Short mmCIF file of C-alpha atoms in Angstrom, two decimals:
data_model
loop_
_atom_site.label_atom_id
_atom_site.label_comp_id
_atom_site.label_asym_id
_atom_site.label_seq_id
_atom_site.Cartn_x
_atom_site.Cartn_y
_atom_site.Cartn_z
CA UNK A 103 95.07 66.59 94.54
CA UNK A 104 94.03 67.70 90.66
CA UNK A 105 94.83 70.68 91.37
CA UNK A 106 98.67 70.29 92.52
CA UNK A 107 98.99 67.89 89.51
CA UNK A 108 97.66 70.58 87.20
CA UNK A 109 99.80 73.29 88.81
CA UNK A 110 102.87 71.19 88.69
CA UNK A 111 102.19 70.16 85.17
CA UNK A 112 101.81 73.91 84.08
CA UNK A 113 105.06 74.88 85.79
CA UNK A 114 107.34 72.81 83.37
CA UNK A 115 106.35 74.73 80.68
CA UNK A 116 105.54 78.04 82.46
CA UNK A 117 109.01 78.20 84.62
CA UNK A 118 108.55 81.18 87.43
CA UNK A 119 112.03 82.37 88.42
CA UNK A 120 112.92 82.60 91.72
CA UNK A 121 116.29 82.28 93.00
CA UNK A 122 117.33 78.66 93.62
CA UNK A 123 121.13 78.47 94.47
CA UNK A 124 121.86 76.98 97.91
CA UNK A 125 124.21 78.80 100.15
CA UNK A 126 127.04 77.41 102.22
CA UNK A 127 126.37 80.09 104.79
CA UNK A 128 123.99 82.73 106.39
CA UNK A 129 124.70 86.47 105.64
CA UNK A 130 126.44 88.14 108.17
CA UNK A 131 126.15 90.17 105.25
CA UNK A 132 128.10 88.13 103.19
CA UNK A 133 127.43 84.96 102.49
CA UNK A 134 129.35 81.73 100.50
CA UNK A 135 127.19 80.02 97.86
CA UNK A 136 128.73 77.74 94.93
CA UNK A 137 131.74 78.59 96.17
CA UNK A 138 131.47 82.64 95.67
CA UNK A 139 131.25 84.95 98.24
CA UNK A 140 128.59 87.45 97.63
CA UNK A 141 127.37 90.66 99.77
CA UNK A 142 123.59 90.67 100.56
CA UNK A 143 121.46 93.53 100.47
CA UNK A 144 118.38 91.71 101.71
CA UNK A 145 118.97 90.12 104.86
CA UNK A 146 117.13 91.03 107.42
CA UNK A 147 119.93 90.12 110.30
CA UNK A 148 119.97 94.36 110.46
CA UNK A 149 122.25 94.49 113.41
CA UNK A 150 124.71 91.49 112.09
CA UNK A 151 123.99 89.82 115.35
CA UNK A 152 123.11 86.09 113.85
CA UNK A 153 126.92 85.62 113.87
CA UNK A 154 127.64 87.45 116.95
CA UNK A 155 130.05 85.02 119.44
CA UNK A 156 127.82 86.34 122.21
CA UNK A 157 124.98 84.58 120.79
CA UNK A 158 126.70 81.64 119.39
CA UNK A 159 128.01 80.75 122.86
CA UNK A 160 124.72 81.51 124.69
CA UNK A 161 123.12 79.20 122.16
CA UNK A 162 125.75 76.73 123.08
CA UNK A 163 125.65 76.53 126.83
CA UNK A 164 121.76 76.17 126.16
CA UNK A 165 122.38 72.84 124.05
CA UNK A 166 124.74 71.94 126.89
CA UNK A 167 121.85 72.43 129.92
CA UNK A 168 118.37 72.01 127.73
CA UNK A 169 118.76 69.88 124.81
CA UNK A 170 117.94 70.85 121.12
CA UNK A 171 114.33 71.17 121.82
CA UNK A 172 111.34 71.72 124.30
CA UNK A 173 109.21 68.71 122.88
CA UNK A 174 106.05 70.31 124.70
CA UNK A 175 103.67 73.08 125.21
CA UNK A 176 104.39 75.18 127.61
CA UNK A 177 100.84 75.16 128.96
CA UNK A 178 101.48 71.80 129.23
CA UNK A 179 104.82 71.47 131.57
CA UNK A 180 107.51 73.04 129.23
CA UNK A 181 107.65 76.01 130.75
CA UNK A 182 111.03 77.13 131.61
CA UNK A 183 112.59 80.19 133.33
CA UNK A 184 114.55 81.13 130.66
CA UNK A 185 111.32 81.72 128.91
CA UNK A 186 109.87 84.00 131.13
CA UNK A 187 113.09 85.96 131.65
CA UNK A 188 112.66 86.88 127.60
CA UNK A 189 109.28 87.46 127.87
CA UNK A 190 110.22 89.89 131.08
CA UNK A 191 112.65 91.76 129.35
CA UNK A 192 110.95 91.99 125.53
CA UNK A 193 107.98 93.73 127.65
CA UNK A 194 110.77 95.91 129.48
CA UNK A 195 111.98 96.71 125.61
CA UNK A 196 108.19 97.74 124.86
CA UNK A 197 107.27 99.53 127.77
CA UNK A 198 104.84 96.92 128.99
CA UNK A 199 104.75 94.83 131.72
CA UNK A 200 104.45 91.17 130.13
CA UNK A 201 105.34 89.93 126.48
CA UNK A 202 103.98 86.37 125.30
CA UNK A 203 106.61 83.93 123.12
CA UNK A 204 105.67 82.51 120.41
CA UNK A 205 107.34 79.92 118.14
CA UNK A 206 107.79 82.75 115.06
CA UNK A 207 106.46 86.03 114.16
CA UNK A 208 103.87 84.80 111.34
CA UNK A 209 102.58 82.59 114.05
CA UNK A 210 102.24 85.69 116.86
CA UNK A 211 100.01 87.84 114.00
CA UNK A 212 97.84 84.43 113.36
CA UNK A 213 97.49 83.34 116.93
CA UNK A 214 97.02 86.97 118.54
CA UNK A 215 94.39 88.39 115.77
CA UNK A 216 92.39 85.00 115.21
CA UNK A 217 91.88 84.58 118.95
CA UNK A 218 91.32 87.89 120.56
CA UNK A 219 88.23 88.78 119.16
CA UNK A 220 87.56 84.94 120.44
CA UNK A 221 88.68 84.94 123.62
CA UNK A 222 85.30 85.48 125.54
CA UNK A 223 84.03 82.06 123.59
CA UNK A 224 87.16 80.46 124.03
CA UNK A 225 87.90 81.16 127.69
CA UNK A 226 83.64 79.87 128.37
CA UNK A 227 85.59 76.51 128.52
CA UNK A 228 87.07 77.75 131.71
CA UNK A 229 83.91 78.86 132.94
CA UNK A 230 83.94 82.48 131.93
CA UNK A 231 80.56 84.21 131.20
CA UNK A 232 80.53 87.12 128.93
CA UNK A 233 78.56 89.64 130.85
CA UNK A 234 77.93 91.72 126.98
CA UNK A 235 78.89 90.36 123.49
CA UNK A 236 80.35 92.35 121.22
CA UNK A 237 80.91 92.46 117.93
CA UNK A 238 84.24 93.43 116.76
CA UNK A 239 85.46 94.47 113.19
CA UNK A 240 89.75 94.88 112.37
CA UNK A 241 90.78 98.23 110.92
CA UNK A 242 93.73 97.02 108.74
CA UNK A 243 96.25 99.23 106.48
CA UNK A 244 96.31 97.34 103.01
CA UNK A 245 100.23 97.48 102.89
CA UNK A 246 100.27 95.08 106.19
CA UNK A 247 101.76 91.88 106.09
CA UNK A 248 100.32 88.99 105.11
CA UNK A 249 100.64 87.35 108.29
CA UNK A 250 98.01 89.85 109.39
CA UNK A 251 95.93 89.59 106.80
CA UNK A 252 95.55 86.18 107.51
CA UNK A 253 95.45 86.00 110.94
CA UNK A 254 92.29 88.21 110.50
CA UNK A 255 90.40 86.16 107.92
CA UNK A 256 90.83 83.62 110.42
CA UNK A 257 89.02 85.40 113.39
CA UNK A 258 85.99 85.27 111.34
CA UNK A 259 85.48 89.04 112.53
CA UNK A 260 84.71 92.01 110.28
CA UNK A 261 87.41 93.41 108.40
CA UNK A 262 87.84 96.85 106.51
CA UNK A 263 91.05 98.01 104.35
CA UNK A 264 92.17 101.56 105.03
CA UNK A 265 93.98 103.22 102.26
CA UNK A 266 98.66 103.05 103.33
CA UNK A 267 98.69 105.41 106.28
CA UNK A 268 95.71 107.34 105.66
CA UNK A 269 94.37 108.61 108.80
CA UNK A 270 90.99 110.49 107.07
CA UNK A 271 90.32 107.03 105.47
CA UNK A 272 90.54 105.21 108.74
CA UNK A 273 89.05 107.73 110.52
CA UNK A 274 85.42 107.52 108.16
CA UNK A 275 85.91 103.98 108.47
CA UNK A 276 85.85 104.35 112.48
CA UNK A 277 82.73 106.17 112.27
CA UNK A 278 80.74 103.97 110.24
CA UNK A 279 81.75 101.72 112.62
CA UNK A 280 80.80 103.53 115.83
CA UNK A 281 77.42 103.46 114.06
CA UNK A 282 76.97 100.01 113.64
CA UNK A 283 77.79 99.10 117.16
CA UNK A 284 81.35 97.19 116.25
CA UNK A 285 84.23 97.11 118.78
CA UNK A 286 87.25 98.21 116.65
CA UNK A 287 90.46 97.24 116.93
CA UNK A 288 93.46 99.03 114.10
CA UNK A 289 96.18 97.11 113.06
CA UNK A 290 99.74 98.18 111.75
CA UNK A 291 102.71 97.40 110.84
CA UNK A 292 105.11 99.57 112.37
CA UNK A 293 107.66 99.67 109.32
CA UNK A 294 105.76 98.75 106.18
CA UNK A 295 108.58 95.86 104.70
CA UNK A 296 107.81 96.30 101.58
CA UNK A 297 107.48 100.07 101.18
CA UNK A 298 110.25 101.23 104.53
CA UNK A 299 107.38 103.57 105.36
CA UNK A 300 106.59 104.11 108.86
CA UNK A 301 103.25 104.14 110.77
CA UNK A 302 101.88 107.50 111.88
CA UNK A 303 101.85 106.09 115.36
CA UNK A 304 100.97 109.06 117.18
CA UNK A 305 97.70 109.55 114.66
CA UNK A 306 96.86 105.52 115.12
CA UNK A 307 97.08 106.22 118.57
CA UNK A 308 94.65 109.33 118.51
CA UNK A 309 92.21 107.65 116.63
CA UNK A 310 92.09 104.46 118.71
CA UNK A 311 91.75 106.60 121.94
CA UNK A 312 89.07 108.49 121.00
CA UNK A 313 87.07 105.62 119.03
CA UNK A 314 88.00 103.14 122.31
CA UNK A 315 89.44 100.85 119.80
CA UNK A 316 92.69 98.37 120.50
CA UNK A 317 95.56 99.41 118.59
CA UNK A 318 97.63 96.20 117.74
CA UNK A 319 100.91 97.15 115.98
CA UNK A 320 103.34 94.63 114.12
CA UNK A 321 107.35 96.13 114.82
CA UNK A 322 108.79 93.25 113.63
CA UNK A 323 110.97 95.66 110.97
CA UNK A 324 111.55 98.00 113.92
CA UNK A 325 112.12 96.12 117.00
CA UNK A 326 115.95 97.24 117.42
CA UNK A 327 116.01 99.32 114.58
CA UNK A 328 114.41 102.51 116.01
CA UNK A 329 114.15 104.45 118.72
CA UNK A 330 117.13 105.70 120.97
CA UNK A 331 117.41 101.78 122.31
CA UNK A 332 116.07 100.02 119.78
CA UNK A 333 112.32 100.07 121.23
CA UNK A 334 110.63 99.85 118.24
CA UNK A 335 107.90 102.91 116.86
CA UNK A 336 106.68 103.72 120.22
CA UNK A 337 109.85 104.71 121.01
CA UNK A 338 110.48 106.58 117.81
CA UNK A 339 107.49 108.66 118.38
CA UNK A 340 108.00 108.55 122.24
CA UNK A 341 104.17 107.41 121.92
CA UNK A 342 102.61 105.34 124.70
CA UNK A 343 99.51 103.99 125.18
CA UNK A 344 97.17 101.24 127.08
CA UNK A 345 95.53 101.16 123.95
CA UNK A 346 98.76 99.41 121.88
CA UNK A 347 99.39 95.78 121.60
CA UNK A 348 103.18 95.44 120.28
CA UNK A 349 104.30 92.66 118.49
CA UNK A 350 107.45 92.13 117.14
CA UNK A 351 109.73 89.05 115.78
CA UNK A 352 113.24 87.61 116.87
CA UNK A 353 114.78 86.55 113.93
CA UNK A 354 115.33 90.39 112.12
CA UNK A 355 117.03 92.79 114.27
CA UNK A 356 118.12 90.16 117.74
CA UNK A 357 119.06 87.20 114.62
CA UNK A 358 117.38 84.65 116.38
CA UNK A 359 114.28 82.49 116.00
CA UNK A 360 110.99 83.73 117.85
CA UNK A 361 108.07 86.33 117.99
CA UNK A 362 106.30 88.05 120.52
CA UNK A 363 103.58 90.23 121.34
CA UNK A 364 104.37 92.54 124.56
CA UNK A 365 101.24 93.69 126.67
CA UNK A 366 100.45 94.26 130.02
CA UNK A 367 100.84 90.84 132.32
CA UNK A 368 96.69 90.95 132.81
CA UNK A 369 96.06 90.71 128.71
CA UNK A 370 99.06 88.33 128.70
CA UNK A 371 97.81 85.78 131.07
CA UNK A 372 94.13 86.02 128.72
CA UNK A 373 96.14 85.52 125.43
CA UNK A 374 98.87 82.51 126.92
CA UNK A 375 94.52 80.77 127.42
CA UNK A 376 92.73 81.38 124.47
CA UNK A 377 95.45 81.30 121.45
CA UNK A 378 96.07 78.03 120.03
CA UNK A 379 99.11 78.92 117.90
CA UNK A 380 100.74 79.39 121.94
CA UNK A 381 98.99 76.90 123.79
CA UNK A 382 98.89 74.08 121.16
CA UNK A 383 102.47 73.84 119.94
CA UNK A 384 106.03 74.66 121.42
CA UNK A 385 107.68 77.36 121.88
CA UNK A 386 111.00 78.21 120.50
CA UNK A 387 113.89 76.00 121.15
CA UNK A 388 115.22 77.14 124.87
CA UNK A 389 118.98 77.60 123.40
CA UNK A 390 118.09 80.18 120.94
CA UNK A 391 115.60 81.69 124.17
CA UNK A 392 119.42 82.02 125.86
CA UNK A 393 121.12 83.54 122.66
CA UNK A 394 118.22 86.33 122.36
CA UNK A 395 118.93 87.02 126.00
CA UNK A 396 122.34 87.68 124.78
CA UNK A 397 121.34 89.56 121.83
CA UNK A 398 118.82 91.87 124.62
CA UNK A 399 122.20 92.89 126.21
CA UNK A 400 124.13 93.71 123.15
CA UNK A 401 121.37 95.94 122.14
CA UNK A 402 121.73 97.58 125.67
CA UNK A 403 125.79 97.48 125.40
CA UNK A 404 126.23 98.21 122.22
CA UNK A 405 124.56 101.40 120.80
CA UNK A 406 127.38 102.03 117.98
CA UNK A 407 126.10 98.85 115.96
CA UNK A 408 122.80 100.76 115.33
CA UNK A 409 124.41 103.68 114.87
CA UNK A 410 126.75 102.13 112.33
CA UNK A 411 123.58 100.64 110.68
CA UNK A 412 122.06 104.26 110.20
CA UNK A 413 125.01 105.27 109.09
CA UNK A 414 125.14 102.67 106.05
CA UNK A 415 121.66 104.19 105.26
CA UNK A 416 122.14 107.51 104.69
CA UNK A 417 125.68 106.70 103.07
CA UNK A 418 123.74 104.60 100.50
CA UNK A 419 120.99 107.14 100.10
CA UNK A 420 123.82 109.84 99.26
CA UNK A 421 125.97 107.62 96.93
CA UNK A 422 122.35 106.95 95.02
CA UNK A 423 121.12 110.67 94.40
CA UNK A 424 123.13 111.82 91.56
CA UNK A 425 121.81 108.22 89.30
CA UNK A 426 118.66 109.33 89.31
CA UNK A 427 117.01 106.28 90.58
CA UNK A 428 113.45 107.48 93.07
CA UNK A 429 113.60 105.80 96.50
CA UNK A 430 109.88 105.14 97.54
CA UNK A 431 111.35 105.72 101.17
CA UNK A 432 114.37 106.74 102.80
CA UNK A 433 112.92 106.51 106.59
CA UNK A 434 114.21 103.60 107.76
CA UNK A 435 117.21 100.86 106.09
CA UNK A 436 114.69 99.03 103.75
CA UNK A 437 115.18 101.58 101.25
CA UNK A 438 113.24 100.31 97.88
CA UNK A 439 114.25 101.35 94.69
CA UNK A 440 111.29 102.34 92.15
CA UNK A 441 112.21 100.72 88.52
CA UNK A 442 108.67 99.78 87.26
CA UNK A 443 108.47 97.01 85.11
CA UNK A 444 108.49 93.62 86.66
CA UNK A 445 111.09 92.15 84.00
CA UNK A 446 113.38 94.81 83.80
CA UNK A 447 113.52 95.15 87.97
CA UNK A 448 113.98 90.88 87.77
CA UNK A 449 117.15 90.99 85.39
CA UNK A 450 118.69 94.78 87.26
CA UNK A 451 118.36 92.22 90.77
CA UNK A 452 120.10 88.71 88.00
CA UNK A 453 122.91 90.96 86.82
CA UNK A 454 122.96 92.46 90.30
CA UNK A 455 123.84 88.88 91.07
CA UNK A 456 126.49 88.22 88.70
CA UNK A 457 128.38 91.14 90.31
CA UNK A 458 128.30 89.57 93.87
CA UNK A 459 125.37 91.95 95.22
CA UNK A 460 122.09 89.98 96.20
CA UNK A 461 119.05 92.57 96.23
CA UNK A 462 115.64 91.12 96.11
CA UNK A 463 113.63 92.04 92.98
CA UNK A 464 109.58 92.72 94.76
CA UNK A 465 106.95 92.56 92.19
CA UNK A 466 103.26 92.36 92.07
CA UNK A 467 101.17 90.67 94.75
CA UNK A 468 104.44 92.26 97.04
CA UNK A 469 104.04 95.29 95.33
CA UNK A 470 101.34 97.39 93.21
CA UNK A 471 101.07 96.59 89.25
CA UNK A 472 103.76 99.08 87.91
CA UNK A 473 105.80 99.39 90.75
CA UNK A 474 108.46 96.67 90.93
CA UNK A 475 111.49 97.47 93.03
CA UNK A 476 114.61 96.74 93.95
CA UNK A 477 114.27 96.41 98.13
CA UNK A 478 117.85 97.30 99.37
CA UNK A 479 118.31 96.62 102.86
CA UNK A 480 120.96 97.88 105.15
CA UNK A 481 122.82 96.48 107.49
CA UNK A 482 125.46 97.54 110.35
CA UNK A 483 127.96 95.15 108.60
CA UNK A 484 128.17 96.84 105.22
CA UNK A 485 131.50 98.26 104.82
CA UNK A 486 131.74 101.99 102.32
CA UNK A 487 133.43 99.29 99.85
CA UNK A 488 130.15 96.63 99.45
CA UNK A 489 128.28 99.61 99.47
CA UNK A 490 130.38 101.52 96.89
CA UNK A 491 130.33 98.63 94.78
CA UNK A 492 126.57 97.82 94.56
CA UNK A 493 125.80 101.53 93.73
CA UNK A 494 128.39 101.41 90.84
CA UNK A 495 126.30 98.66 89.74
CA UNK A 496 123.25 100.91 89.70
CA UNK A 497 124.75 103.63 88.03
CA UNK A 498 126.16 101.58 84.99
CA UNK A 499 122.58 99.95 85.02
CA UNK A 500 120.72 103.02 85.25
CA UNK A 501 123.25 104.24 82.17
CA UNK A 502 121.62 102.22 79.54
CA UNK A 503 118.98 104.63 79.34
CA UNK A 504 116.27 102.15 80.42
CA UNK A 505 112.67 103.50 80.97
CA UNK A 506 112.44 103.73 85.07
CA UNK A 507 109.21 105.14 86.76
CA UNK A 508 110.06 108.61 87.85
#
């Protein structure tokens, strides 16, 4: 414990700022706290579907037949249909023919990656008998989330950083690999959160079919988002493969609670054996299993809230050109603003604040030394008007004549 005293006794006199108010309400995008009403710019309820009375009355007839909560693993007797009809149709979504739930997306990236490479060991207690061992090492993009990150330190396997979406990089990686003997497997996001790049799936997929590695890719900012139905980057890139593993979480795009990693049903049945984080805990609560089923329809039923989404995006990204201001990338709605310095992009995001807009200011470890930004995040409930106002912000901001990375 000396070291939580210690920390806690440096923080009084070293204060890190972080937002502390506490709101009244979720953003839908707009949100009550202390009694103001202020438009976020950071939520990552995309499709404004947290809200949506669909949901809200799914979620309700769940209470009414299930409770408030499983109490058990499913591997265990909690099991329930309405569990396996999400997992039936988040495959469907993916192109594959099973998904597996988990309780939240950080969980599905720990429990998938620290098991797999495990899952010969693990399933000996079942009486499997590796008939070859191998030895596997991760292929991971440095920009991935820290979810990954960890969830490969914890398979104990080998692990080599590839430079943000360089395919040459990987690629020499790969071969030092192949000469070693190591079983690969890649791992992606799909959309990079902090950056709003996009994965060069078709190139990740190349490369892992022609080194026979596993391609595991994390679409938790682009399940919904892209693709003509919302399928995620494989749909994007109409790019298929045996080879991918797609995970993706519940609570961005479908504004629920949940994350899941969508496979075919043989893979599934090895993962729902060997990964603690599934078999060892509960799932999520079966009312907000009911809601995403409602959200999976609205997706289906209501193409015009993505489109209105991709509308606010490039009507943002139009209303910004003239200030001047460099947008690290205008692919998808995270759309990052470069400012630089770490203090000046923490008080644009304060007197952001005071002027109703909530952006969150990313700094270093989320972003390089030098490159603090401004992560604006679009949503299909922006009207012109919250837009309108948030770049005026900008604009009188940028007006001051501040030194900005160009």
């Amino acid at each position: 414990m000396h070291d939580l005293s210690d920390i806690a006794a440096w923080l009084q006199n070293h204060p890190i700022y972080h937002d502390s108010s506490v709101h009244s309400t979720l953003p839908d995008p707009t949100f009550v706290t202390e009694g103001e009403t202020v438009v976020s710019f950071s939520t990552n309820n995309y499709l404004a579907l947290a809200n949506h009375p669909r949901l809200v009355q799914a979620a309700k007839d769940g209470l009414d037949r299930y409770g408030v909560g499983n109490c058990e693993s499913r591997l265990l007797g909690g099991d329930l249909e309405v569990y396996r009809e999400l997992e039936r149709r988040l495959g469907a979504l993916k192109h594959k023919s099973d998904a597996v739930l988990f309780v939240t997306g950080y969980m599905t990236n720990i429990g998938v990656l620290s098991s797999i490479v495990k899952a010969a060991t693990l399933a000996r207690l079942h009486g499997f008998r590796a008939k070859k061992r191998h030895k596997y090492a991760y292929y991971s993009d440095e920009f991935n989330h820290i979810s990954i990150r960890e969830g490969i330190q914890m398979s104990g396997a080998l692990r080599y950083n590839y430079r943000h979406c360089d395919m040459n990089h990987l690629e020499s990686l790969l071969q030092a690999g192949a000469a070693e003997g190591t079983t690969p497997i890649i791992v992606s996001d799909g959309v990079f959160s902090m950056e709003g790049t996009i994965a060069p799936l078709p190139d990740l997929v190349a490369l892992a079919e022609r080194f026979g590695a596993l391609l595991y890719v994390d679409d938790a900012h682009a399940t919904g988002i892209l693709g003509a139905n919302g399928g995620g980057t494989s749909e994007h890139f109409n790019c298929y493969s045996t080879n991918i593993m797609q995970m993706g979480t519940l609570s961005k795009a479908l504004g629920s609670i949940g994350g899941f990693v969508a496979v075919e049903k043989e893979v599934g049945d090895v993962i729902r054996l060997t990964s603690s984080a599934y078999g060892f805990t509960c799932p999520p609560p079966p009312d907000q299993a009911a809601a995403l089923l409602a959200a999976l329809d609205i997706l289906e039923e209501e193409p015009q809230r993505r489109q209105r989404l991709w509308d606010n995006q490039r009507y943002f990204i139009e209303q910004m050109a003239p200030l001047g201001y460099t947008i690290i990338s205008t692919a998808t709605p995270i759309l990052p603003v470069l400012i630089g310095d770490a203090e000046t992009c923490q008080r644009y995001a304060m007197e952001l604040r005071t002027e109703g807009v909530h952006v969150d200011s990313i700094q270093f470890p989320a972003a390089p030394v030098g490159q603090a930004r401004l992560r604006f995040m679009m949503n299909a409930g922006h009207t012109r008007a919250q837009i309108d106002h948030a770049v005026s912000v900008m604009a009188r901001l940028a007006g001051r004549g501040e030194r900005l990375v160009a």
